[in-house]
Amino acid sequence: MSGVHKNTSICDDESAHYRSFARQGPNGNSDFLDHEIAQLTKLRSAPNEFLSKNVPGKFRLPVSTVKMLVGRECNYSGRGRFSTADGCHVLSQYLPVNGPCRVDRMKSRAYVSQFSDDGTLFIAGFQGSHIRIYNVDKDWKVQKDILAKSLRWTITDTCLSPDQRHLVYASMSPVVHIVNIGSSATESLANVTEIHDGLDFSWNEEDDDDEYEFGIFSVKFSTDGRELVAGSSDNAIYVYDLEANKNSLRIHAHQSDVNTVCFADETGHIIYSGSDDNICKVWDRRCFTGRGKAAGILIGHLKGITFLDSRGDGRYLISNGKDQTTKLWDIRKMSSNATCAPILGDTGWDYRWMEYTPHARTLKHPHDQSLATYRGHSVLRTLIRCYFSPEYSTGQKYIYSGSSDCSVYIYDLVSGAQVARLDYHEGAVRDCSWHPVYPMMVSSSWDGVIAKWEPVPPRRRSSRRRAYGI
């Protein structure tokens, strides 16, 4: 299996593999991802042609930062400065592969971890009821240590409000708790030192006969902070109105657990969902034609979907699946419920304790609607998460994922090449997060360790220069 060596950049052997894979393409049948998103990614992350001085027709390897600086000083572009794309190109060469440095270690499994939108805070949730909020700018000091209330099994998800004043956390319960993290107290013990308000997602319609105790797998704030969207074990999507303090919507969304939900963009009109029924669905709240009617479905995974991440433009998303793949989607390719039914996998296979057979990794859905498929990481034991890399520092040119084989994988979005594999942990890496501004990544694992990865120092970058020919 390809990937970088432990704690290093891409080596010479990997450079050859990168060229080969890039020509082959993410689905093994094209030179490059032949789609609009490839051009959009290039516009966001490729250097100005006058700064790069690349020869037409040659395979485009990352351009030397020194050459770009010379080009800027000589004003080859005519602007006298780097564009946003130039900056992304420079920063994206400094992949966070060095280290790691241990941030913290707890006695229970780490399930969720994320940077705040501005990168000043980092939140990690553990199975042993603790949620820790670290102040990144103050040498990762624990700013808040939250002891979760009424925890069932584990903390399944956390989400920080857009104003960074409140945190919600979920578990296998219909009640999601919200905590004011802006208070001065470091220790937050539920309803002892601080109030952990309970938001009850139970739906109390008189015509519902299928009410029962369920759990929340995924919860997200809307961009304006007024709503929460949640995916649950009762196959439903819930939208909670925080101002009215009640559920505003329940959708009978899927035929199995809804493992992941998110808003498509800042408007909050469109919601994406992924389920153990192998399907991604798109919901447009502006044009519901009937109860539980999706705007469209996206088919391609052969097993259940563990996580979704939106590119933030209301058009593209990625998903992790139990078929051991990450897939890239364009919702303009979605189908209606009536015209394209899913093919359900073997219900006898359980990813929590069974291995995925090697021959199954090569199978492809006959009606696959995805733009690209990325393979190499492992999605077993738990709901492994995947993401687009940050827009500010990389132009979203990479996607990355945790893995049950204790590593973090980074792929080139357009070529599909595995450009890095971070090996350190001794347990499944369920979640990982790339800093929104700096080339820094933090991984969280079932070994209880929160680990920080940073770029290779300049004095150790010789192997990378050889690999890229710069």
PDB file of N, CA, C and O in Angstrom, residues 13 25 27 142 171 259 297 340:
ATOM      1  N   ASP A  13      10.778   7.220  -4.072  1.00  0.00           N
ATOM      2  CA  ASP A  13       9.938   6.126  -4.569  1.00  0.00           C
ATOM      3  C   ASP A  13       8.494   6.564  -4.674  1.00  0.00           C
ATOM      4  O   ASP A  13       7.781   6.204  -5.598  1.00  0.00           O
ATOM      5  N   GLY A  25      -5.503   8.408 -12.546  1.00  0.00           N
ATOM      6  CA  GLY A  25      -6.718   9.056 -12.098  1.00  0.00           C
ATOM      7  C   GLY A  25      -7.328   8.352 -10.919  1.00  0.00           C
ATOM      8  O   GLY A  25      -7.063   7.172 -10.659  1.00  0.00           O
ATOM      9  N   ASN A  27     -10.252   7.127 -10.343  1.00  0.00           N
ATOM     10  CA  ASN A  27     -11.070   5.953 -10.623  1.00  0.00           C
ATOM     11  C   ASN A  27     -10.370   4.970 -11.544  1.00  0.00           C
ATOM     12  O   ASN A  27     -10.967   4.003 -11.992  1.00  0.00           O
ATOM     13  N   VAL A 142      -5.468  23.635  28.716  1.00  0.00           N
ATOM     14  CA  VAL A 142      -6.870  23.232  28.816  1.00  0.00           C
ATOM     15  C   VAL A 142      -7.676  24.419  29.333  1.00  0.00           C
ATOM     16  O   VAL A 142      -7.540  24.839  30.482  1.00  0.00           O
ATOM     17  N   SER A 171     -24.844  11.976  22.608  1.00  0.00           N
ATOM     18  CA  SER A 171     -24.504  10.583  22.884  1.00  0.00           C
ATOM     19  C   SER A 171     -25.679   9.728  22.417  1.00  0.00           C
ATOM     20  O   SER A 171     -26.557  10.216  21.693  1.00  0.00           O
ATOM     21  N   ASN A 259     -26.073   8.160  10.200  1.00  0.00           N
ATOM     22  CA  ASN A 259     -24.803   8.314  10.909  1.00  0.00           C
ATOM     23  C   ASN A 259     -24.223   9.711  10.826  1.00  0.00           C
ATOM     24  O   ASN A 259     -23.402  10.097  11.666  1.00  0.00           O
ATOM     25  N   ILE A 297     -30.973  11.667  -4.406  1.00  0.00           N
ATOM     26  CA  ILE A 297     -30.116  10.686  -3.739  1.00  0.00           C
ATOM     27  C   ILE A 297     -28.842  10.493  -4.545  1.00  0.00           C
ATOM     28  O   ILE A 297     -28.818  10.693  -5.760  1.00  0.00           O
ATOM     29  N   CYS A 340     -34.080   5.607  -9.181  1.00  0.00           N
ATOM     30  CA  CYS A 340     -32.807   4.916  -8.956  1.00  0.00           C
ATOM     31  C   CYS A 340     -32.768   4.307  -7.567  1.00  0.00           C
ATOM     32  O   CYS A 340     -32.545   5.008  -6.585  1.00  0.00           O
TER      33      CYS A 340
END
